[in-house]
Short mmCIF file of C-alpha atoms and ligand atoms in Angstrom, two decimals:
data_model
loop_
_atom_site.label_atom_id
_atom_site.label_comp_id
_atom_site.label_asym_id
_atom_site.label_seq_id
_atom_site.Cartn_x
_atom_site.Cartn_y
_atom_site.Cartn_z
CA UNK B 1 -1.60 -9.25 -4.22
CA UNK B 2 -5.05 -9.61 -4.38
CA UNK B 3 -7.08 -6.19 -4.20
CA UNK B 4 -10.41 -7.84 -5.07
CA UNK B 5 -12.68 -6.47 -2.15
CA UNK B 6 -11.06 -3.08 -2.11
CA UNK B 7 -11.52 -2.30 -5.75
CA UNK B 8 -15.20 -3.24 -5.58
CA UNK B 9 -15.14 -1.27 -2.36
CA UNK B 10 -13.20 1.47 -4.08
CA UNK B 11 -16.26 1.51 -6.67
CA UNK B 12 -18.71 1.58 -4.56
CA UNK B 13 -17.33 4.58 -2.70
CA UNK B 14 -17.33 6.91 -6.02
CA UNK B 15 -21.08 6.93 -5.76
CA UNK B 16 -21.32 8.48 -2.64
CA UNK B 17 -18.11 10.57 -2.59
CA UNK B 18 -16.08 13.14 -4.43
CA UNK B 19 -13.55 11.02 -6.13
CA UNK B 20 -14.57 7.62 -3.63
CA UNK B 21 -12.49 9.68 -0.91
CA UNK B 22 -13.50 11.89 2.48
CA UNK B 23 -9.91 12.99 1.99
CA UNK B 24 -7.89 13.66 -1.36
CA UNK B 25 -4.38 11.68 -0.43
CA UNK B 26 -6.34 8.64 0.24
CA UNK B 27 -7.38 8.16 -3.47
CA UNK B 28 -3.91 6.60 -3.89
CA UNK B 29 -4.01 9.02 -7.43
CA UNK B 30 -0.04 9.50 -7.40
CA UNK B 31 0.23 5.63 -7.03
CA UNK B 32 -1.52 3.06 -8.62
CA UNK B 33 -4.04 0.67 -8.12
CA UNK B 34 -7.25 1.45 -5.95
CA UNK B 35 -6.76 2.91 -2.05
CA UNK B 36 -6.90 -0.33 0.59
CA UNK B 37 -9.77 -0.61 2.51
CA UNK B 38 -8.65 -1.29 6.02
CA UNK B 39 -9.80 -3.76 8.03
CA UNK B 40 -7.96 -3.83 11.49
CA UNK B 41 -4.69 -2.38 12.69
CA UNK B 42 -2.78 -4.34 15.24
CA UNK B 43 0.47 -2.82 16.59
CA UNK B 44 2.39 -2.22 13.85
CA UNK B 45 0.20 -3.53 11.46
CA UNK B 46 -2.82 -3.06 9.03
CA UNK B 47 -4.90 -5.39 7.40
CA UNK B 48 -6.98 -5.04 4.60
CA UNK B 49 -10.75 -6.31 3.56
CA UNK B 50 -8.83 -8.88 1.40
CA UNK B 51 -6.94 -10.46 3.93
CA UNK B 52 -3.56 -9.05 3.01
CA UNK B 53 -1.76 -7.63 6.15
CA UNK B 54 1.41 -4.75 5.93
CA UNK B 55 4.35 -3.35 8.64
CA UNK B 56 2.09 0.40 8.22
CA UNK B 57 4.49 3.40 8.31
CA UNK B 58 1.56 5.97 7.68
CA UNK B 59 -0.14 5.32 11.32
CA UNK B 60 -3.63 7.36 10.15
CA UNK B 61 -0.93 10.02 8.93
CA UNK B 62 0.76 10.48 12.37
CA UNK B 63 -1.83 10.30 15.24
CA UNK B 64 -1.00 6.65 16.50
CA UNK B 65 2.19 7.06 17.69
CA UNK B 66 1.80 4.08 19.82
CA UNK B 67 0.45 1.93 16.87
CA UNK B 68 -2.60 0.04 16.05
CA UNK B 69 -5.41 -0.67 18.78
CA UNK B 70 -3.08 -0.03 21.87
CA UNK B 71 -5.22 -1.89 24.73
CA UNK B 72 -4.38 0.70 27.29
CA UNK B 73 -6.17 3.81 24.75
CA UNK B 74 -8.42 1.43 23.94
CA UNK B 75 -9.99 0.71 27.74
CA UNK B 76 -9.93 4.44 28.34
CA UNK B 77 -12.32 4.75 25.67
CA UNK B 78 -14.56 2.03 26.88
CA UNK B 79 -15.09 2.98 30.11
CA UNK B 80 -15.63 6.55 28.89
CA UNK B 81 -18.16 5.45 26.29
CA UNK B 82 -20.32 3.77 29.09
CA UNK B 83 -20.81 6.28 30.63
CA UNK B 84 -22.33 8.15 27.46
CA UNK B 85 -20.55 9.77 24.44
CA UNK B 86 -20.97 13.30 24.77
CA UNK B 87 -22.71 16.10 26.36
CA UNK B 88 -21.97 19.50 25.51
CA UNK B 89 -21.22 20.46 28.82
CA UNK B 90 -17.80 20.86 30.67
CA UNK B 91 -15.98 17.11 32.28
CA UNK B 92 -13.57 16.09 34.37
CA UNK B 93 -11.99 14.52 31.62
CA UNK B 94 -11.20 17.73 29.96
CA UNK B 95 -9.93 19.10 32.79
CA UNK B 96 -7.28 15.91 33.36
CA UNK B 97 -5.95 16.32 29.94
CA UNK B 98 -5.75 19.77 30.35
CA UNK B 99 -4.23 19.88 33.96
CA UNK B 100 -1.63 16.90 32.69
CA UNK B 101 -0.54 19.47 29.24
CA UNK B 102 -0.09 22.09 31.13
CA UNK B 103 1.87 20.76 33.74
CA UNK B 104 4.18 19.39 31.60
CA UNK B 105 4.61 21.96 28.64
CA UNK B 106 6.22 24.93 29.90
CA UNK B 107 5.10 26.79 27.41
CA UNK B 108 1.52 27.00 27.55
CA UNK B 109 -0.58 28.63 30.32
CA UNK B 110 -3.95 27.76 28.71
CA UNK B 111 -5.62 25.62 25.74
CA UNK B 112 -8.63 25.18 24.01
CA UNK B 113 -9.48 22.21 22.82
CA UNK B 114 -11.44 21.86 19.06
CA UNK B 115 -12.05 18.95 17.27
CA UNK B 116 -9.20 19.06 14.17
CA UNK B 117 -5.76 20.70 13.61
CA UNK B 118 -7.52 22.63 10.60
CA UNK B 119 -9.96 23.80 13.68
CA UNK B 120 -7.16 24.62 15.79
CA UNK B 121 -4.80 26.51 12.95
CA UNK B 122 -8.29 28.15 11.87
CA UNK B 123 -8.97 29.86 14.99
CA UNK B 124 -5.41 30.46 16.19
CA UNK B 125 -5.60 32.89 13.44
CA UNK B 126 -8.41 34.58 14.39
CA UNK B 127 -7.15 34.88 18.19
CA UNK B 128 -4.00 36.22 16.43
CA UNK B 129 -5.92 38.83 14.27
CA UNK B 130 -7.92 39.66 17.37
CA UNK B 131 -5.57 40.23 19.79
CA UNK B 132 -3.46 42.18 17.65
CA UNK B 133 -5.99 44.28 15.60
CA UNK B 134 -3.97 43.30 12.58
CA UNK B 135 -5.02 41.25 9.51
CA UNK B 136 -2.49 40.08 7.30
CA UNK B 137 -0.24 36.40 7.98
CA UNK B 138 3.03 35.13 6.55
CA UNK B 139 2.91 31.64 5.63
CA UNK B 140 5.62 29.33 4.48
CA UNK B 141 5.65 27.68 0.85
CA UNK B 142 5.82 24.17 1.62
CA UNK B 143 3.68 24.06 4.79
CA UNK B 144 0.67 21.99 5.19
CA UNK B 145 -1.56 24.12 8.02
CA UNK B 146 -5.27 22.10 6.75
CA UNK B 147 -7.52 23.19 4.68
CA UNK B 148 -7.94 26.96 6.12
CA UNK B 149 -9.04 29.36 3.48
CA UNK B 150 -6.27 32.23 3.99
CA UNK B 151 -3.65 29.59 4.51
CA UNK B 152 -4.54 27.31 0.99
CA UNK B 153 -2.68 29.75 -0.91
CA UNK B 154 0.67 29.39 -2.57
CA UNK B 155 3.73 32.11 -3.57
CA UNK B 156 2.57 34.35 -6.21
CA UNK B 157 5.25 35.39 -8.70
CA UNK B 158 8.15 37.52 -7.51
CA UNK B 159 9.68 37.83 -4.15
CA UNK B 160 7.62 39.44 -1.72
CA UNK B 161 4.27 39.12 -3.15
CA UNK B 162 0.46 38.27 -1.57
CA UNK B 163 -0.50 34.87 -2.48
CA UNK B 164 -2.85 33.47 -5.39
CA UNK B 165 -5.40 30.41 -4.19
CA UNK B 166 -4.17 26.71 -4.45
CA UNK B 167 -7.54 25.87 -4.00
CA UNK B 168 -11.00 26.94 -6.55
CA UNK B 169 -12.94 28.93 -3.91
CA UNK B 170 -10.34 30.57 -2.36
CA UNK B 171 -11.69 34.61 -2.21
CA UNK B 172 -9.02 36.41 -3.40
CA UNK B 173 -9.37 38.82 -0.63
CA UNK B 174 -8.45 35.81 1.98
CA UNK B 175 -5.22 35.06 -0.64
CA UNK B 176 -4.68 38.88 -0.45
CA UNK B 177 -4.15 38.87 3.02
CA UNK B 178 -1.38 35.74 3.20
CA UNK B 179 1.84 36.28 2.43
CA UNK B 180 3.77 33.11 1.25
CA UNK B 181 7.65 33.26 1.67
CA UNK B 182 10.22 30.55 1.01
CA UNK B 183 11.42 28.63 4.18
CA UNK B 184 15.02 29.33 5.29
CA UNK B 185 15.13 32.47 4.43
CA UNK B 186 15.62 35.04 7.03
CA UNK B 187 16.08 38.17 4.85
CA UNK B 188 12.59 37.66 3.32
CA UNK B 189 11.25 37.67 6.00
CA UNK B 190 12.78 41.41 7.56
CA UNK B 191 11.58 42.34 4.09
CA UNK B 192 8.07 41.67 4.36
CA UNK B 193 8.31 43.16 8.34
CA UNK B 194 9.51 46.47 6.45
CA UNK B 195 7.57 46.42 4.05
CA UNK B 196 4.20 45.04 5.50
CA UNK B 197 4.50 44.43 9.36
CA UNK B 198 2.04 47.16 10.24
CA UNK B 199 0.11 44.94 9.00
CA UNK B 200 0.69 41.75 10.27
CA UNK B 201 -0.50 39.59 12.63
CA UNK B 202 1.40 36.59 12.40
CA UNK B 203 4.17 34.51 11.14
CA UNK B 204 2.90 30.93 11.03
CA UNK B 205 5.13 27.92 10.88
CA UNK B 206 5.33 24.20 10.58
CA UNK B 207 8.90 24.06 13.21
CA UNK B 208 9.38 20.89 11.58
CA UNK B 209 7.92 20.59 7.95
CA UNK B 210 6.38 17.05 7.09
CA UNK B 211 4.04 17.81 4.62
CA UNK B 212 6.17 18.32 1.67
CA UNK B 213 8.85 16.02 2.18
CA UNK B 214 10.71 16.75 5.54
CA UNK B 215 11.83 19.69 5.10
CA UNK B 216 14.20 19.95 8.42
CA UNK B 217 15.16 23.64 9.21
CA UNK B 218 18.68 25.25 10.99
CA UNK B 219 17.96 25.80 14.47
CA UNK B 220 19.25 29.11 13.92
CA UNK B 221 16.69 30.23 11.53
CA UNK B 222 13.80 29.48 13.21
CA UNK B 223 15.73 31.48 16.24
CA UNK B 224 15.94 34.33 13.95
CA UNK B 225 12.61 34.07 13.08
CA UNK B 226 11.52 34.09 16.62
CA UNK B 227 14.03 37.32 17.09
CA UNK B 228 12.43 38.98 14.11
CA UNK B 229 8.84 38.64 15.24
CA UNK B 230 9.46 39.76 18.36
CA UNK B 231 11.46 42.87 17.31
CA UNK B 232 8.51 43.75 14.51
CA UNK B 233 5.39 43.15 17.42
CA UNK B 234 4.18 39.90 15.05
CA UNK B 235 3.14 36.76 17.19
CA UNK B 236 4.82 33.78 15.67
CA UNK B 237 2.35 30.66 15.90
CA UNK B 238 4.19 27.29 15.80
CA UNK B 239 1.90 24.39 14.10
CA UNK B 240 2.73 21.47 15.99
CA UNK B 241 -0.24 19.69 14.27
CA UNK B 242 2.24 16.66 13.49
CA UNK B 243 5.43 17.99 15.71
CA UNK B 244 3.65 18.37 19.07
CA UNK B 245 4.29 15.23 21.11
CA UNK B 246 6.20 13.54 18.49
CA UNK B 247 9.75 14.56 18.78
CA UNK B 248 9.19 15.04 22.55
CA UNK B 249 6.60 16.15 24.45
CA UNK B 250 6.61 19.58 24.30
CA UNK B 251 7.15 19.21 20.84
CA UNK B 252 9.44 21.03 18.32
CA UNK B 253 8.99 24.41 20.93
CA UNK B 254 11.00 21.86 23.25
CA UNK B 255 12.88 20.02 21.17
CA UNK B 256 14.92 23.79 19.86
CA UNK B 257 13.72 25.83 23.13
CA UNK B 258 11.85 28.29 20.95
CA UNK B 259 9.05 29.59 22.58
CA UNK B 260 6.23 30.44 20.04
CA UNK B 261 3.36 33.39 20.78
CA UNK B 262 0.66 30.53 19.92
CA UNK B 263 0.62 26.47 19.66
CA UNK B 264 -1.30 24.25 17.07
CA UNK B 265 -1.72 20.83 18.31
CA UNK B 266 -4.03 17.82 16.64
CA UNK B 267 -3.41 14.47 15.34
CA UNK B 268 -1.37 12.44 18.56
CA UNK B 269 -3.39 15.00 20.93
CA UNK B 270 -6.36 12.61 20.36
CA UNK B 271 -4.81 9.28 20.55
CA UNK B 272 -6.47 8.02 17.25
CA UNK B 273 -9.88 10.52 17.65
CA UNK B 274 -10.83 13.78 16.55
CA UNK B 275 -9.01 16.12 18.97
CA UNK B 276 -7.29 19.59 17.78
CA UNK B 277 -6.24 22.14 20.28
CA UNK B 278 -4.59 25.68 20.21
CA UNK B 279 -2.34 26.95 23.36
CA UNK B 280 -0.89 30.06 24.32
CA UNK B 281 -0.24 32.34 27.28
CA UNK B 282 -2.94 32.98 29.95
CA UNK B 283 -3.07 36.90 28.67
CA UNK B 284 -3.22 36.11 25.20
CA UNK B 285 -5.79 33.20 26.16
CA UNK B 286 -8.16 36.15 27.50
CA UNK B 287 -8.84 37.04 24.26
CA UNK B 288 -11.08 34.24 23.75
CA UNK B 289 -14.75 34.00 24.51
CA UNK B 290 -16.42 33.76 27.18
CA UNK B 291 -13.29 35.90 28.56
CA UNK B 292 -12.66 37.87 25.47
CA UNK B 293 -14.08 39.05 21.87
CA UNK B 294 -12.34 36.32 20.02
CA UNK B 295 -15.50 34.02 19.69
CA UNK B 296 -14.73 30.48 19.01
CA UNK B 297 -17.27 27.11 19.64
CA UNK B 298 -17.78 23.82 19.06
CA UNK B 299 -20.61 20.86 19.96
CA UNK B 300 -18.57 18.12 20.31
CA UNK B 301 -15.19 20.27 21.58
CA UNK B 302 -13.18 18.59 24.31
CA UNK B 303 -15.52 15.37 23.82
CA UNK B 304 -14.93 12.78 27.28
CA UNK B 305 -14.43 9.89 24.80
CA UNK B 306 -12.01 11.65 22.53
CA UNK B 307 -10.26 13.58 25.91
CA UNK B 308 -9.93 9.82 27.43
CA UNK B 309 -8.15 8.57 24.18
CA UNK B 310 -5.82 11.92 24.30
CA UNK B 311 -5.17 10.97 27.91
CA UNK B 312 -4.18 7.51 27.90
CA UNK B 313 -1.93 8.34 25.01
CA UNK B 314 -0.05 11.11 26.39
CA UNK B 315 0.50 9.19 29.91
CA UNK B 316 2.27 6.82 27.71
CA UNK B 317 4.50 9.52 26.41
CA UNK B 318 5.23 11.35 29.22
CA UNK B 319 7.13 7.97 30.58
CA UNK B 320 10.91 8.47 31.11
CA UNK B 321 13.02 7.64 27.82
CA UNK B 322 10.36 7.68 25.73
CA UNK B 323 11.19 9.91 23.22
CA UNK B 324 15.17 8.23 23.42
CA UNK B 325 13.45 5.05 22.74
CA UNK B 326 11.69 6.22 19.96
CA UNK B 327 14.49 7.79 18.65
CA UNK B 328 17.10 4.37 18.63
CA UNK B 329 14.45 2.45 17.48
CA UNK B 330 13.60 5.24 14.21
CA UNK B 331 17.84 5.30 13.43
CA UNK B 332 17.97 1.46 13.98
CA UNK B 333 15.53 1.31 10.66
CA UNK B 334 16.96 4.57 8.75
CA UNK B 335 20.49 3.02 9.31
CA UNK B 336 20.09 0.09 7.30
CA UNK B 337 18.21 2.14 4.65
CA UNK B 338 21.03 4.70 4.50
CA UNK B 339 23.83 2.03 4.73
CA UNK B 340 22.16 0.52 1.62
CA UNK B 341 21.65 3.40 -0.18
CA UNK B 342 25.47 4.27 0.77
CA UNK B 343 26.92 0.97 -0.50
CA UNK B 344 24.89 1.04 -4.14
CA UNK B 345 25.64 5.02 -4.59
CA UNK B 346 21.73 5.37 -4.99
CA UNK B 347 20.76 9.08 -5.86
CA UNK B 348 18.80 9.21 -2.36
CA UNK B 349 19.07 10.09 1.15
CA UNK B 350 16.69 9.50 4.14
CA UNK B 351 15.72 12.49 6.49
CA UNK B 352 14.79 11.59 10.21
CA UNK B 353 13.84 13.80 13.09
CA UNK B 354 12.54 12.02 16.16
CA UNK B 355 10.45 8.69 15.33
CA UNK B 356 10.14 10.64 11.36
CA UNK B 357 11.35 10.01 8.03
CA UNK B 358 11.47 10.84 4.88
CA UNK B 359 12.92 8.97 2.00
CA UNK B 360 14.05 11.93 -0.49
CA UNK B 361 15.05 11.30 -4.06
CA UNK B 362 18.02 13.60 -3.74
CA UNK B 363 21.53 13.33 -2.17
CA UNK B 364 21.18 17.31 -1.19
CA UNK B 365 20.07 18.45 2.22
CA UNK B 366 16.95 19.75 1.15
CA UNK B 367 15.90 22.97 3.16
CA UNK B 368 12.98 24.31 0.53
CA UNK B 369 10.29 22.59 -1.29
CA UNK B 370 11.08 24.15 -4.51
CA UNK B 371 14.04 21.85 -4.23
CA UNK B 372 12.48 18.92 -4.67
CA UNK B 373 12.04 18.24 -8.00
CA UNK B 374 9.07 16.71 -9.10
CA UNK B 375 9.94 14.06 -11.81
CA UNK B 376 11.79 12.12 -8.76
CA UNK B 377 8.52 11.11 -7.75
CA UNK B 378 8.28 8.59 -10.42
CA UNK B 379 10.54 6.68 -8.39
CA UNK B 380 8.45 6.62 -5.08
CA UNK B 381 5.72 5.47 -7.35
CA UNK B 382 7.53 2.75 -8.27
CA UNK B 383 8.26 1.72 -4.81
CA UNK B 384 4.82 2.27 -3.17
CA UNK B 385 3.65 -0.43 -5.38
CA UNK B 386 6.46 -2.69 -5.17
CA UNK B 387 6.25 -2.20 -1.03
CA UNK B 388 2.52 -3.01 -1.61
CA UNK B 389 3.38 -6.04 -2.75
CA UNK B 390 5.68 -7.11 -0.05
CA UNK B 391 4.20 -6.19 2.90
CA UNK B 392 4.84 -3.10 3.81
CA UNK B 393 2.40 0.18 3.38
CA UNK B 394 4.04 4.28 3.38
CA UNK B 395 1.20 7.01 3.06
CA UNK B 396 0.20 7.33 -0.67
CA UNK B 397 2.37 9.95 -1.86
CA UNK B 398 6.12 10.70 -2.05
CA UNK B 399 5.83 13.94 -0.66
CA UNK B 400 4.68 11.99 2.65
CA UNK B 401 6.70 11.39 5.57
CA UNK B 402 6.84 8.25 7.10
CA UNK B 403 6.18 7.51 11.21
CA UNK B 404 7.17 4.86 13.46
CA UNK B 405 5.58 3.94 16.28
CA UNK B 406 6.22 2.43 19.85
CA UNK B 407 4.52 -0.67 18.96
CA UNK B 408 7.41 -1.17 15.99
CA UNK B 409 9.40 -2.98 17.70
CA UNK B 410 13.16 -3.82 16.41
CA UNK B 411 12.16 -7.06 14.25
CA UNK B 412 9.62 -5.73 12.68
CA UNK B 413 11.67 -2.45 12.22
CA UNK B 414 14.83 -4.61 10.69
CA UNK B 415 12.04 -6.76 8.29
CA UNK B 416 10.73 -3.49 7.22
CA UNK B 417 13.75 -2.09 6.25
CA UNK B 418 15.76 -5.40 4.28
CA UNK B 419 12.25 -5.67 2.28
CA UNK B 420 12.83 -1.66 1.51
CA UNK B 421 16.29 -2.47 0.49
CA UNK B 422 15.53 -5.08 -1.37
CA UNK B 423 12.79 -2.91 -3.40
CA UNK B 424 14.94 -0.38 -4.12
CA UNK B 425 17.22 -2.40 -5.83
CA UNK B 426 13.95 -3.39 -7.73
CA UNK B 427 13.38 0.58 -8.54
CA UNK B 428 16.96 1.42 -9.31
CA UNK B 429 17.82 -1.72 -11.77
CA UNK B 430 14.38 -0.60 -13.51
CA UNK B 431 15.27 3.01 -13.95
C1 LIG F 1 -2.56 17.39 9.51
C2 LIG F 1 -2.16 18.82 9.68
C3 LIG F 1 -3.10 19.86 9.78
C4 LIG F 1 -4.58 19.62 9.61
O1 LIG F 1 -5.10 18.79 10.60
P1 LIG F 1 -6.50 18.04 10.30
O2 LIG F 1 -6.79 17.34 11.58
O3 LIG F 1 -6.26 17.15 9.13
O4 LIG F 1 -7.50 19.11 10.00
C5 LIG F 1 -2.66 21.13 10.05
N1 LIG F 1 -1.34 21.38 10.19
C6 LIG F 1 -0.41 20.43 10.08
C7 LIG F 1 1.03 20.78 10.28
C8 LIG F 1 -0.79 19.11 9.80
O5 LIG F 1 0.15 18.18 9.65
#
């Protein structure tokens, strides 16, 4: 494969940015070779500056669930943009995305749209902090919730402890004020209620955890953590920055009927543009200015281009058997992978929820991301490049999950999957 173009690209870029990136996972550092520059996405596919074109399972990390340069998201932005691209006042286009969420999520009275999910996690704290007075949040090891200062923080040592920084500057005082708990684990979590929950203001959650592998929860847990919060007075905000509108519409809340205190949304919310939002109930909504003390702005908030590319894409979604669709079409492709892997007794499995996956270097279940042991990530290394190479392009890490979209259709979905097999074989007979 030639990678010409993109390594001199790749060269350029270090001049002008940390590390030639404007986001870390894009520097392709746990594979090799240089990061692709892209040149157009079409459906299901990407092509690159030097011609060479791949089946694309990372879909700009989850927003284009309806694949590359969909016509129909594509007008709406047009005929927006004509008009102008932005105003900083109120439009009618905010209010038809608005009126269309609402009608159809029963669990939100009220949003507010911002302009990422790290926006929308960000100030779904501070609502939660402000309408309950309290100051301290609960965060799960293993969930990805952006780049928020209190929430880039990671399990300190021992059991119920207050977090240390993942990230250089980190206070200490915002770490102080997180505490990280392992995920399926119920008892923890009545421990740090009895020990701390005067204290707390929230419990916040990725309902479906894809940003450490896939790590699918019990049902039942995540119903005993919505008991438990409700029992201590702690609001329990759901993160549906990469759930919400993927595994249905009303997103992992709807997909276990768990209603959360607060929603995250971001990523499919905007079609393909920078759109993050934050939901809740119409009293817990008052909190925030102009209605309440919680103070929260933005310039380009609720943008008519970026609301018209939200739009389009949701109308799509909300079409009957969408979700199903997405659903036979996703087990289709992870059914020939796991037959494969079956037949050759490969130590792997595939996780899938909805139209995501996860190809995990493990036969166990895997409920916890200390479970996942790094060394098997040699392997995925391996097989980025090798997929490279024929065609077909996952997100640059092993830890990523994988998403199909509606415009993977069931050829392209059965091609993408024999030239997986195939590659495997490749990775297995090497190891
Ligand atoms: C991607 C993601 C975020 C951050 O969203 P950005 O738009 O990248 O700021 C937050 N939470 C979850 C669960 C995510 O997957």
């Amino acid at each position: 494969m030639n990678r010409e173009k993109s390594t001199r690209l790749f060269d350029e870029a270090k001049q002008y940015f940390p590390g030639g990136v404007n986001s870390p996972v894009r520097a392709f550092k746990s594979v090799s070779g240089p990061p692709l520059f892209i040149q157009k996405g079409e459906g299901p596919r990407i092509t690159d500056v030097d011609g060479n074109t791949f089946i694309d399972f990372c879909c700009s990390w989850g927003p284009l669930i309806l694949g590359h340069n969909n016509p129909i998201v594509r007008e709406a932005v047009f005929k927006t943009a004509m008009n102008g691209l932005t105003f900083g006042t109120p439009t009618h286009h905010g209010n038809d995305i608005g009126k269309f969420i609402v009608d159809r999520h029963r669990y939100i009275d009220k949003l507010r749209f911002v302009s990422s999910g790290t926006e929308a996690v960000m100030s779904a704290l501070r609502l939660a902090r402000g309408a309950t007075g309290k100051s301290k949040i609960v965060k799960f090891e293993g969930c990805y919730h952006g780049h928020v200062d209190s929430l880039l923080v990671k399990a300190g040592s021992g059991l119920i402890t207050f977090g240390t920084g993942s990230s250089a500057g980190v206070p200490e005082a915002h770490a102080k004020d997180t505490l990280v708990l392992q995920l399926n684990d119920l008892a923890a979590v009545e421990q740090a209620f009895q020990l701390h929950g005067e204290d707390i203001a929230a419990v916040i959650i990725e309902p479906i955890p894809a940003n450490n592998g896939l790590l699918l929860q019990c049902k039942e847990y995540l119903l005993g953590l919505r008991h438990l919060c409700t029992q201590y007075g702690v609001l329990l905000i759901f993160d549906e920055v990469i759930s919400g509108f993927r595994v249905g519409f009303e997103g992992a809340a709807g997909y276990y009927d768990i209603q959360p205190d607060i929603l995250t949304f971001g990523k499919i919310i905007g079609g393909g543009m920078p759109v993050g939002a934050y939901a809740a109930s119409r009293e817990l909504m008052s909190h925030i200015a102009p209605e309440g003390p919680v103070y929260q702005a933005g310039t380009l908030s609720a943008n008519p281009v970026a609301m018209s590319a939200g739009l389009a894409t949701l109308e799509i979604l909300a079409e009957p058997e969408f979700y199903q669709e997405m659903e036979r079409r996703t087990l289709l492709f992870v059914n020939i992978l796991r037959s494969h892997i079956e037949s050759k007794g490969y130590e792997m499995s595939i996780q899938t929820i909805g139209s995501i996956f996860w190809l995990a270097f493990t036969k166990d279940r895997i409920l916890r991301s200390d479970q996942i042991d790094p060394a098997s990530m040699e392997h995925f290394k391996v097989l980025h490049h090798l997929l490279l190479e024929n065609g077909v392009y996952l997100g640059p890490s092993g830890y990523e999950v994988g998403f199909v979209s509606a415009a993977h259709d069931d050829c392209t979905l059965t091609d993408a999957a024999e030239t997986i097999c195939v590659c495997l074989d490749k990775v297995f007979q090497a190891a």
